[in-house]
Protein backbone atom coordinates (compact mmCIF):
# COMPACT_ATOMS: atom_id res chain seq x y z
CA UNK A 1 0.00 0.00 0.00
CA UNK A 2 1.38 3.38 -1.00
CA UNK A 3 0.77 6.36 1.27
CA UNK A 4 1.75 9.76 -0.05
CA UNK A 5 1.78 12.83 2.21
CA UNK A 6 1.14 16.18 0.55
CA UNK A 7 0.56 19.68 1.88
CA UNK A 8 -2.26 21.13 -0.17
CA UNK A 9 -5.82 22.37 -0.42
CA UNK A 10 -7.72 19.12 -0.90
CA UNK A 11 -10.20 20.76 -3.29
CA UNK A 12 -7.39 21.15 -5.83
CA UNK A 13 -6.26 17.52 -5.83
CA UNK A 14 -6.74 15.31 -8.86
CA UNK A 15 -7.44 12.15 -6.88
CA UNK A 16 -10.31 9.88 -7.99
CA UNK A 17 -11.99 10.69 -4.68
CA UNK A 18 -11.41 13.25 -1.99
CA UNK A 19 -12.75 12.64 1.50
CA UNK A 20 -14.84 15.28 3.22
CA UNK A 21 -14.76 15.71 7.01
CA UNK A 22 -18.47 16.37 7.23
CA UNK A 23 -21.15 16.43 9.93
CA UNK A 24 -24.09 14.01 10.17
CA UNK A 25 -26.47 16.25 8.21
CA UNK A 26 -24.14 16.21 5.17
CA UNK A 27 -25.47 19.67 4.38
CA UNK A 28 -22.16 21.49 4.61
CA UNK A 29 -20.34 23.45 7.28
CA UNK A 30 -17.03 25.18 7.86
CA UNK A 31 -13.45 23.99 7.45
CA UNK A 32 -12.71 21.47 4.75
CA UNK A 33 -16.45 20.73 4.39
CA UNK A 34 -17.18 24.34 3.46
CA UNK A 35 -14.23 24.47 1.07
CA UNK A 36 -15.35 21.28 -0.70
CA UNK A 37 -18.94 22.47 -1.09
CA UNK A 38 -17.79 25.86 -2.43
CA UNK A 39 -15.47 24.26 -4.97
CA UNK A 40 -17.88 21.50 -6.04
CA UNK A 41 -20.80 23.89 -6.57
CA UNK A 42 -24.44 23.71 -5.48
CA UNK A 43 -24.98 20.34 -7.17
CA UNK A 44 -23.03 18.75 -4.31
CA UNK A 45 -25.50 20.05 -1.74
CA UNK A 46 -28.39 18.75 -3.87
CA UNK A 47 -26.75 15.32 -4.09
CA UNK A 48 -26.18 15.24 -0.33
CA UNK A 49 -29.73 16.35 0.38
CA UNK A 50 -30.97 13.44 -1.76
CA UNK A 51 -29.22 10.87 0.44
CA UNK A 52 -31.63 9.16 2.83
CA UNK A 53 -31.94 10.34 6.42
CA UNK A 54 -31.55 7.46 8.87
CA UNK A 55 -33.02 9.56 11.66
CA UNK A 56 -34.15 13.18 11.32
CA UNK A 57 -31.13 15.21 10.16
CA UNK A 58 -28.73 12.25 10.12
CA UNK A 59 -27.64 11.16 6.65
CA UNK A 60 -24.32 9.76 7.85
CA UNK A 61 -23.74 8.60 11.42
CA UNK A 62 -20.35 9.21 13.02
CA UNK A 63 -17.74 6.76 11.72
CA UNK A 64 -19.62 5.91 8.53
CA UNK A 65 -19.18 7.21 4.97
CA UNK A 66 -21.27 8.11 1.91
CA UNK A 67 -20.25 8.79 -1.70
CA UNK A 68 -21.41 11.42 -4.19
CA UNK A 69 -20.05 12.75 -7.46
CA UNK A 70 -17.47 15.54 -7.25
CA UNK A 71 -19.29 17.84 -9.70
CA UNK A 72 -17.03 20.88 -10.36
CA UNK A 73 -14.08 19.47 -8.41
CA UNK A 74 -11.10 17.91 -10.18
CA UNK A 75 -11.91 14.76 -8.13
CA UNK A 76 -14.56 12.47 -9.64
CA UNK A 77 -16.08 11.61 -6.28
CA UNK A 78 -16.45 13.00 -2.79
CA UNK A 79 -16.55 10.47 0.02
CA UNK A 80 -18.26 12.14 2.97
CA UNK A 81 -17.40 10.81 6.39
CA UNK A 82 -18.21 12.06 9.87
CA UNK A 83 -15.44 12.03 12.42
CA UNK A 84 -16.00 11.95 16.17
CA UNK A 85 -16.04 15.08 18.28
CA UNK A 86 -13.14 14.82 20.75
CA UNK A 87 -14.40 14.42 24.32
CA UNK A 88 -11.09 13.44 25.87
CA UNK A 89 -10.83 10.01 24.29
CA UNK A 90 -13.25 8.20 26.58
CA UNK A 91 -16.28 8.18 24.26
CA UNK A 92 -15.00 5.67 21.73
CA UNK A 93 -13.31 8.36 19.62
CA UNK A 94 -10.42 6.17 18.32
CA UNK A 95 -12.76 3.41 17.06
CA UNK A 96 -15.06 5.96 15.45
CA UNK A 97 -12.14 7.72 13.75
CA UNK A 98 -10.80 4.37 12.53
CA UNK A 99 -14.26 3.65 11.10
CA UNK A 100 -14.06 6.84 9.03
CA UNK A 101 -10.86 5.69 7.34
CA UNK A 102 -11.97 2.06 6.96
CA UNK A 103 -15.42 2.88 5.57
CA UNK A 104 -14.02 5.50 3.19
CA UNK A 105 -11.47 3.04 1.83
CA UNK A 106 -14.18 0.38 1.48
CA UNK A 107 -16.28 2.77 -0.65
CA UNK A 108 -13.25 3.63 -2.79
CA UNK A 109 -12.51 -0.06 -3.36
CA UNK A 110 -16.18 -0.81 -4.12
CA UNK A 111 -16.06 1.90 -6.81
CA UNK A 112 -12.77 0.58 -8.15
CA UNK A 113 -10.99 3.88 -7.60
CA UNK A 114 -7.26 4.31 -8.17
CA UNK A 115 -6.68 7.02 -5.58
CA UNK A 116 -8.28 8.59 -2.52
CA UNK A 117 -7.17 11.70 -0.65
CA UNK A 118 -7.89 12.23 3.05
CA UNK A 119 -7.91 15.42 5.10
CA UNK A 120 -7.14 15.22 8.83
CA UNK A 121 -10.62 14.05 9.83
CA UNK A 122 -11.76 15.46 13.22
CA UNK A 123 -8.54 17.45 13.71
CA UNK A 124 -10.13 20.88 13.21
CA UNK A 125 -13.44 22.01 14.68
CA UNK A 126 -14.01 18.55 16.20
CA UNK A 127 -10.87 18.94 18.30
CA UNK A 128 -9.16 15.52 17.95
CA UNK A 129 -5.49 16.01 18.92
CA UNK A 130 -3.49 15.50 15.72
CA UNK A 131 -0.70 13.55 17.46
CA UNK A 132 -3.33 11.01 18.59
CA UNK A 133 -5.31 11.01 15.34
CA UNK A 134 -2.40 10.27 13.01
CA UNK A 135 -1.50 6.82 14.46
CA UNK A 136 -5.19 5.83 14.49
CA UNK A 137 -5.50 6.87 10.84
CA UNK A 138 -2.34 5.03 9.82
CA UNK A 139 -3.28 1.81 11.61
CA UNK A 140 -6.80 1.81 10.19
CA UNK A 141 -5.55 2.44 6.66
CA UNK A 142 -3.00 -0.35 6.98
CA UNK A 143 -5.56 -2.79 8.38
CA UNK A 144 -8.24 -2.01 5.82
CA UNK A 145 -6.07 -2.64 2.76
CA UNK A 146 -4.18 -5.71 1.62
CA UNK A 147 -0.43 -5.08 1.28
CA UNK A 148 -0.65 -5.46 -2.50
CA UNK A 149 -3.64 -3.12 -2.95
CA UNK A 150 -3.16 -0.92 -5.98
CA UNK A 151 -5.05 2.08 -4.63
CA UNK A 152 -2.99 5.20 -3.92
CA UNK A 153 -3.68 6.76 -0.51
CA UNK A 154 -2.98 10.49 -0.34
CA UNK A 155 -2.82 12.22 3.04
CA UNK A 156 -3.64 15.85 2.41
CA UNK A 157 -2.22 18.05 5.17
CA UNK A 158 -3.31 21.66 5.46
CA UNK A 159 -0.05 22.76 7.07
CA UNK A 160 3.49 21.64 7.74
CA UNK A 161 2.80 20.65 11.36
CA UNK A 162 0.37 17.94 10.24
CA UNK A 163 2.70 16.84 7.44
CA UNK A 164 5.57 16.45 9.96
CA UNK A 165 3.42 14.23 12.18
CA UNK A 166 2.61 12.01 9.20
CA UNK A 167 6.22 11.77 8.02
CA UNK A 168 7.28 10.79 11.55
CA UNK A 169 4.53 8.17 11.85
CA UNK A 170 5.39 6.65 8.47
CA UNK A 171 9.09 6.54 9.33
CA UNK A 172 8.34 4.92 12.69
CA UNK A 173 6.14 2.32 11.01
CA UNK A 174 8.76 1.34 8.41
N1 LIG B 1 -7.85 21.17 2.41
C1 LIG B 1 -7.30 20.27 3.25
N2 LIG B 1 -7.45 20.31 4.59
C2 LIG B 1 -8.20 21.30 5.10
C3 LIG B 1 -8.82 22.28 4.30
C4 LIG B 1 -8.61 22.20 2.89
N3 LIG B 1 -9.16 23.08 2.04
N4 LIG B 1 -9.51 23.13 5.11
C5 LIG B 1 -9.32 22.71 6.37
N5 LIG B 1 -8.52 21.61 6.38
P1 LIG B 1 -12.31 20.53 9.93
P2 LIG B 1 -13.42 18.34 11.57
C6 LIG B 1 -8.04 20.81 7.51
O1 LIG B 1 -12.63 21.51 10.99
O2 LIG B 1 -12.50 18.65 12.69
C7 LIG B 1 -17.21 21.30 9.58
O3 LIG B 1 -17.95 22.45 9.89
C8 LIG B 1 -8.00 21.46 8.87
O4 LIG B 1 -6.82 22.25 9.02
O5 LIG B 1 -12.61 20.89 8.52
O6 LIG B 1 -13.64 16.91 11.17
C9 LIG B 1 -18.09 20.08 9.36
O7 LIG B 1 -19.34 20.43 8.77
C10 LIG B 1 -8.01 20.26 9.80
O8 LIG B 1 -6.67 19.73 9.93
O9 LIG B 1 -13.08 19.10 10.19
C11 LIG B 1 -18.26 19.54 10.74
O10 LIG B 1 -19.30 20.21 11.45
C12 LIG B 1 -8.83 19.23 9.02
O11 LIG B 1 -8.95 19.74 7.68
C13 LIG B 1 -16.94 19.84 11.40
O12 LIG B 1 -16.40 20.98 10.70
C14 LIG B 1 -10.21 18.96 9.57
O13 LIG B 1 -10.77 20.17 10.07
C15 LIG B 1 -15.98 18.70 11.24
O14 LIG B 1 -14.83 18.96 12.00
mmCIF file of C-alpha atoms and ligand atoms in Angstrom:
data_model
loop_
_atom_site.group_PDB
_atom_site.id
_atom_site.type_symbol
_atom_site.label_atom_id
_atom_site.label_comp_id
_atom_site.label_asym_id
_atom_site.label_seq_id
_atom_site.Cartn_x
_atom_site.Cartn_y
_atom_site.Cartn_z
ATOM 1 C CA UNK A 1 0.000 0.000 0.000
ATOM 2 C CA UNK A 2 1.378 3.384 -1.005
ATOM 3 C CA UNK A 3 0.767 6.364 1.273
ATOM 4 C CA UNK A 4 1.749 9.760 -0.045
ATOM 5 C CA UNK A 5 1.781 12.825 2.209
ATOM 6 C CA UNK A 6 1.139 16.177 0.546
ATOM 7 C CA UNK A 7 0.561 19.682 1.882
ATOM 8 C CA UNK A 8 -2.262 21.129 -0.168
ATOM 9 C CA UNK A 9 -5.823 22.372 -0.422
ATOM 10 C CA UNK A 10 -7.717 19.116 -0.903
ATOM 11 C CA UNK A 11 -10.197 20.760 -3.285
ATOM 12 C CA UNK A 12 -7.389 21.153 -5.827
ATOM 13 C CA UNK A 13 -6.256 17.518 -5.832
ATOM 14 C CA UNK A 14 -6.744 15.308 -8.856
ATOM 15 C CA UNK A 15 -7.445 12.145 -6.875
ATOM 16 C CA UNK A 16 -10.306 9.876 -7.991
ATOM 17 C CA UNK A 17 -11.986 10.685 -4.681
ATOM 18 C CA UNK A 18 -11.407 13.250 -1.986
ATOM 19 C CA UNK A 19 -12.752 12.638 1.505
ATOM 20 C CA UNK A 20 -14.841 15.281 3.220
ATOM 21 C CA UNK A 21 -14.757 15.712 7.011
ATOM 22 C CA UNK A 22 -18.466 16.369 7.233
ATOM 23 C CA UNK A 23 -21.146 16.433 9.934
ATOM 24 C CA UNK A 24 -24.092 14.007 10.169
ATOM 25 C CA UNK A 25 -26.470 16.246 8.207
ATOM 26 C CA UNK A 26 -24.136 16.209 5.166
ATOM 27 C CA UNK A 27 -25.472 19.665 4.383
ATOM 28 C CA UNK A 28 -22.163 21.494 4.608
ATOM 29 C CA UNK A 29 -20.344 23.451 7.282
ATOM 30 C CA UNK A 30 -17.028 25.182 7.863
ATOM 31 C CA UNK A 31 -13.447 23.989 7.454
ATOM 32 C CA UNK A 32 -12.713 21.468 4.748
ATOM 33 C CA UNK A 33 -16.449 20.727 4.388
ATOM 34 C CA UNK A 34 -17.182 24.342 3.458
ATOM 35 C CA UNK A 35 -14.229 24.468 1.068
ATOM 36 C CA UNK A 36 -15.347 21.278 -0.703
ATOM 37 C CA UNK A 37 -18.940 22.475 -1.095
ATOM 38 C CA UNK A 38 -17.791 25.861 -2.430
ATOM 39 C CA UNK A 39 -15.467 24.255 -4.965
ATOM 40 C CA UNK A 40 -17.884 21.504 -6.041
ATOM 41 C CA UNK A 41 -20.799 23.888 -6.568
ATOM 42 C CA UNK A 42 -24.442 23.712 -5.484
ATOM 43 C CA UNK A 43 -24.982 20.341 -7.168
ATOM 44 C CA UNK A 44 -23.034 18.755 -4.314
ATOM 45 C CA UNK A 45 -25.495 20.055 -1.736
ATOM 46 C CA UNK A 46 -28.390 18.751 -3.868
ATOM 47 C CA UNK A 47 -26.749 15.318 -4.089
ATOM 48 C CA UNK A 48 -26.180 15.237 -0.331
ATOM 49 C CA UNK A 49 -29.733 16.354 0.377
ATOM 50 C CA UNK A 50 -30.968 13.444 -1.764
ATOM 51 C CA UNK A 51 -29.222 10.870 0.436
ATOM 52 C CA UNK A 52 -31.626 9.157 2.831
ATOM 53 C CA UNK A 53 -31.939 10.339 6.423
ATOM 54 C CA UNK A 54 -31.554 7.462 8.866
ATOM 55 C CA UNK A 55 -33.020 9.564 11.655
ATOM 56 C CA UNK A 56 -34.147 13.181 11.324
ATOM 57 C CA UNK A 57 -31.131 15.208 10.163
ATOM 58 C CA UNK A 58 -28.729 12.247 10.118
ATOM 59 C CA UNK A 59 -27.639 11.162 6.649
ATOM 60 C CA UNK A 60 -24.320 9.758 7.850
ATOM 61 C CA UNK A 61 -23.740 8.598 11.424
ATOM 62 C CA UNK A 62 -20.346 9.208 13.023
ATOM 63 C CA UNK A 63 -17.736 6.758 11.722
ATOM 64 C CA UNK A 64 -19.625 5.913 8.526
ATOM 65 C CA UNK A 65 -19.182 7.209 4.966
ATOM 66 C CA UNK A 66 -21.275 8.114 1.913
ATOM 67 C CA UNK A 67 -20.253 8.788 -1.696
ATOM 68 C CA UNK A 68 -21.414 11.415 -4.185
ATOM 69 C CA UNK A 69 -20.053 12.747 -7.463
ATOM 70 C CA UNK A 70 -17.469 15.537 -7.251
ATOM 71 C CA UNK A 71 -19.287 17.840 -9.697
ATOM 72 C CA UNK A 72 -17.032 20.878 -10.358
ATOM 73 C CA UNK A 73 -14.079 19.467 -8.407
ATOM 74 C CA UNK A 74 -11.100 17.909 -10.183
ATOM 75 C CA UNK A 75 -11.909 14.762 -8.130
ATOM 76 C CA UNK A 76 -14.558 12.469 -9.642
ATOM 77 C CA UNK A 77 -16.078 11.611 -6.277
ATOM 78 C CA UNK A 78 -16.452 13.004 -2.792
ATOM 79 C CA UNK A 79 -16.553 10.474 0.018
ATOM 80 C CA UNK A 80 -18.264 12.141 2.970
ATOM 81 C CA UNK A 81 -17.399 10.814 6.392
ATOM 82 C CA UNK A 82 -18.206 12.062 9.867
ATOM 83 C CA UNK A 83 -15.440 12.030 12.416
ATOM 84 C CA UNK A 84 -16.005 11.953 16.170
ATOM 85 C CA UNK A 85 -16.042 15.081 18.283
ATOM 86 C CA UNK A 86 -13.136 14.818 20.746
ATOM 87 C CA UNK A 87 -14.403 14.424 24.318
ATOM 88 C CA UNK A 88 -11.090 13.443 25.871
ATOM 89 C CA UNK A 89 -10.831 10.008 24.286
ATOM 90 C CA UNK A 90 -13.251 8.197 26.584
ATOM 91 C CA UNK A 91 -16.279 8.180 24.262
ATOM 92 C CA UNK A 92 -15.001 5.669 21.726
ATOM 93 C CA UNK A 93 -13.307 8.355 19.621
ATOM 94 C CA UNK A 94 -10.421 6.167 18.323
ATOM 95 C CA UNK A 95 -12.756 3.406 17.063
ATOM 96 C CA UNK A 96 -15.065 5.959 15.447
ATOM 97 C CA UNK A 97 -12.145 7.715 13.754
ATOM 98 C CA UNK A 98 -10.795 4.370 12.534
ATOM 99 C CA UNK A 99 -14.256 3.655 11.105
ATOM 100 C CA UNK A 100 -14.063 6.843 9.028
ATOM 101 C CA UNK A 101 -10.857 5.687 7.338
ATOM 102 C CA UNK A 102 -11.974 2.061 6.958
ATOM 103 C CA UNK A 103 -15.418 2.878 5.565
ATOM 104 C CA UNK A 104 -14.020 5.502 3.189
ATOM 105 C CA UNK A 105 -11.468 3.043 1.828
ATOM 106 C CA UNK A 106 -14.185 0.384 1.481
ATOM 107 C CA UNK A 107 -16.277 2.769 -0.652
ATOM 108 C CA UNK A 108 -13.250 3.632 -2.791
ATOM 109 C CA UNK A 109 -12.506 -0.057 -3.365
ATOM 110 C CA UNK A 110 -16.176 -0.809 -4.120
ATOM 111 C CA UNK A 111 -16.065 1.896 -6.809
ATOM 112 C CA UNK A 112 -12.774 0.577 -8.153
ATOM 113 C CA UNK A 113 -10.995 3.881 -7.596
ATOM 114 C CA UNK A 114 -7.259 4.311 -8.175
ATOM 115 C CA UNK A 115 -6.678 7.021 -5.584
ATOM 116 C CA UNK A 116 -8.281 8.587 -2.520
ATOM 117 C CA UNK A 117 -7.167 11.705 -0.651
ATOM 118 C CA UNK A 118 -7.894 12.225 3.050
ATOM 119 C CA UNK A 119 -7.912 15.419 5.097
ATOM 120 C CA UNK A 120 -7.142 15.222 8.827
ATOM 121 C CA UNK A 121 -10.621 14.049 9.830
ATOM 122 C CA UNK A 122 -11.762 15.458 13.217
ATOM 123 C CA UNK A 123 -8.541 17.452 13.711
ATOM 124 C CA UNK A 124 -10.126 20.885 13.209
ATOM 125 C CA UNK A 125 -13.444 22.005 14.683
ATOM 126 C CA UNK A 126 -14.013 18.547 16.195
ATOM 127 C CA UNK A 127 -10.867 18.936 18.299
ATOM 128 C CA UNK A 128 -9.159 15.525 17.951
ATOM 129 C CA UNK A 129 -5.492 16.010 18.925
ATOM 130 C CA UNK A 130 -3.486 15.498 15.718
ATOM 131 C CA UNK A 131 -0.703 13.553 17.457
ATOM 132 C CA UNK A 132 -3.328 11.014 18.588
ATOM 133 C CA UNK A 133 -5.314 11.005 15.337
ATOM 134 C CA UNK A 134 -2.399 10.265 13.010
ATOM 135 C CA UNK A 135 -1.496 6.823 14.461
ATOM 136 C CA UNK A 136 -5.192 5.826 14.490
ATOM 137 C CA UNK A 137 -5.499 6.866 10.843
ATOM 138 C CA UNK A 138 -2.341 5.028 9.816
ATOM 139 C CA UNK A 139 -3.284 1.814 11.607
ATOM 140 C CA UNK A 140 -6.803 1.811 10.194
ATOM 141 C CA UNK A 141 -5.554 2.445 6.657
ATOM 142 C CA UNK A 142 -2.999 -0.348 6.984
ATOM 143 C CA UNK A 143 -5.558 -2.794 8.382
ATOM 144 C CA UNK A 144 -8.242 -2.012 5.815
ATOM 145 C CA UNK A 145 -6.070 -2.641 2.762
ATOM 146 C CA UNK A 146 -4.179 -5.706 1.622
ATOM 147 C CA UNK A 147 -0.433 -5.075 1.285
ATOM 148 C CA UNK A 148 -0.645 -5.455 -2.498
ATOM 149 C CA UNK A 149 -3.641 -3.123 -2.945
ATOM 150 C CA UNK A 150 -3.164 -0.919 -5.984
ATOM 151 C CA UNK A 151 -5.051 2.084 -4.631
ATOM 152 C CA UNK A 152 -2.993 5.201 -3.922
ATOM 153 C CA UNK A 153 -3.680 6.759 -0.514
ATOM 154 C CA UNK A 154 -2.977 10.485 -0.339
ATOM 155 C CA UNK A 155 -2.824 12.217 3.038
ATOM 156 C CA UNK A 156 -3.641 15.853 2.412
ATOM 157 C CA UNK A 157 -2.223 18.054 5.171
ATOM 158 C CA UNK A 158 -3.311 21.663 5.463
ATOM 159 C CA UNK A 159 -0.051 22.759 7.069
ATOM 160 C CA UNK A 160 3.489 21.645 7.740
ATOM 161 C CA UNK A 161 2.804 20.650 11.364
ATOM 162 C CA UNK A 162 0.370 17.943 10.239
ATOM 163 C CA UNK A 163 2.703 16.843 7.437
ATOM 164 C CA UNK A 164 5.566 16.453 9.956
ATOM 165 C CA UNK A 165 3.424 14.229 12.177
ATOM 166 C CA UNK A 166 2.613 12.014 9.198
ATOM 167 C CA UNK A 167 6.216 11.774 8.023
ATOM 168 C CA UNK A 168 7.275 10.793 11.545
ATOM 169 C CA UNK A 169 4.525 8.172 11.847
ATOM 170 C CA UNK A 170 5.390 6.651 8.473
ATOM 171 C CA UNK A 171 9.094 6.541 9.334
ATOM 172 C CA UNK A 172 8.340 4.916 12.688
ATOM 173 C CA UNK A 173 6.140 2.323 11.012
ATOM 174 C CA UNK A 174 8.758 1.343 8.411
HETATM 175 N N1 LIG B 1 -7.851 21.170 2.410
HETATM 176 C C1 LIG B 1 -7.299 20.269 3.252
HETATM 177 N N2 LIG B 1 -7.453 20.308 4.591
HETATM 178 C C2 LIG B 1 -8.201 21.300 5.100
HETATM 179 C C3 LIG B 1 -8.822 22.279 4.298
HETATM 180 C C4 LIG B 1 -8.614 22.197 2.887
HETATM 181 N N3 LIG B 1 -9.165 23.077 2.040
HETATM 182 N N4 LIG B 1 -9.514 23.130 5.107
HETATM 183 C C5 LIG B 1 -9.315 22.711 6.373
HETATM 184 N N5 LIG B 1 -8.518 21.606 6.379
HETATM 185 P P1 LIG B 1 -12.311 20.528 9.931
HETATM 186 P P2 LIG B 1 -13.423 18.338 11.573
HETATM 187 C C6 LIG B 1 -8.042 20.806 7.512
HETATM 188 O O1 LIG B 1 -12.633 21.511 10.995
HETATM 189 O O2 LIG B 1 -12.496 18.649 12.688
HETATM 190 C C7 LIG B 1 -17.215 21.301 9.576
HETATM 191 O O3 LIG B 1 -17.948 22.445 9.894
HETATM 192 C C8 LIG B 1 -8.003 21.464 8.870
HETATM 193 O O4 LIG B 1 -6.818 22.249 9.017
HETATM 194 O O5 LIG B 1 -12.612 20.885 8.524
HETATM 195 O O6 LIG B 1 -13.642 16.905 11.174
HETATM 196 C C9 LIG B 1 -18.092 20.082 9.357
HETATM 197 O O7 LIG B 1 -19.344 20.427 8.773
HETATM 198 C C10 LIG B 1 -8.009 20.261 9.800
HETATM 199 O O8 LIG B 1 -6.675 19.733 9.931
HETATM 200 O O9 LIG B 1 -13.083 19.101 10.193
HETATM 201 C C11 LIG B 1 -18.264 19.540 10.743
HETATM 202 O O10 LIG B 1 -19.303 20.214 11.453
HETATM 203 C C12 LIG B 1 -8.828 19.226 9.019
HETATM 204 O O11 LIG B 1 -8.953 19.743 7.684
HETATM 205 C C13 LIG B 1 -16.939 19.843 11.399
HETATM 206 O O12 LIG B 1 -16.400 20.980 10.697
HETATM 207 C C14 LIG B 1 -10.205 18.964 9.573
HETATM 208 O O13 LIG B 1 -10.769 20.168 10.070
HETATM 209 C C15 LIG B 1 -15.982 18.699 11.240
HETATM 210 O O14 LIG B 1 -14.832 18.964 11.996
#
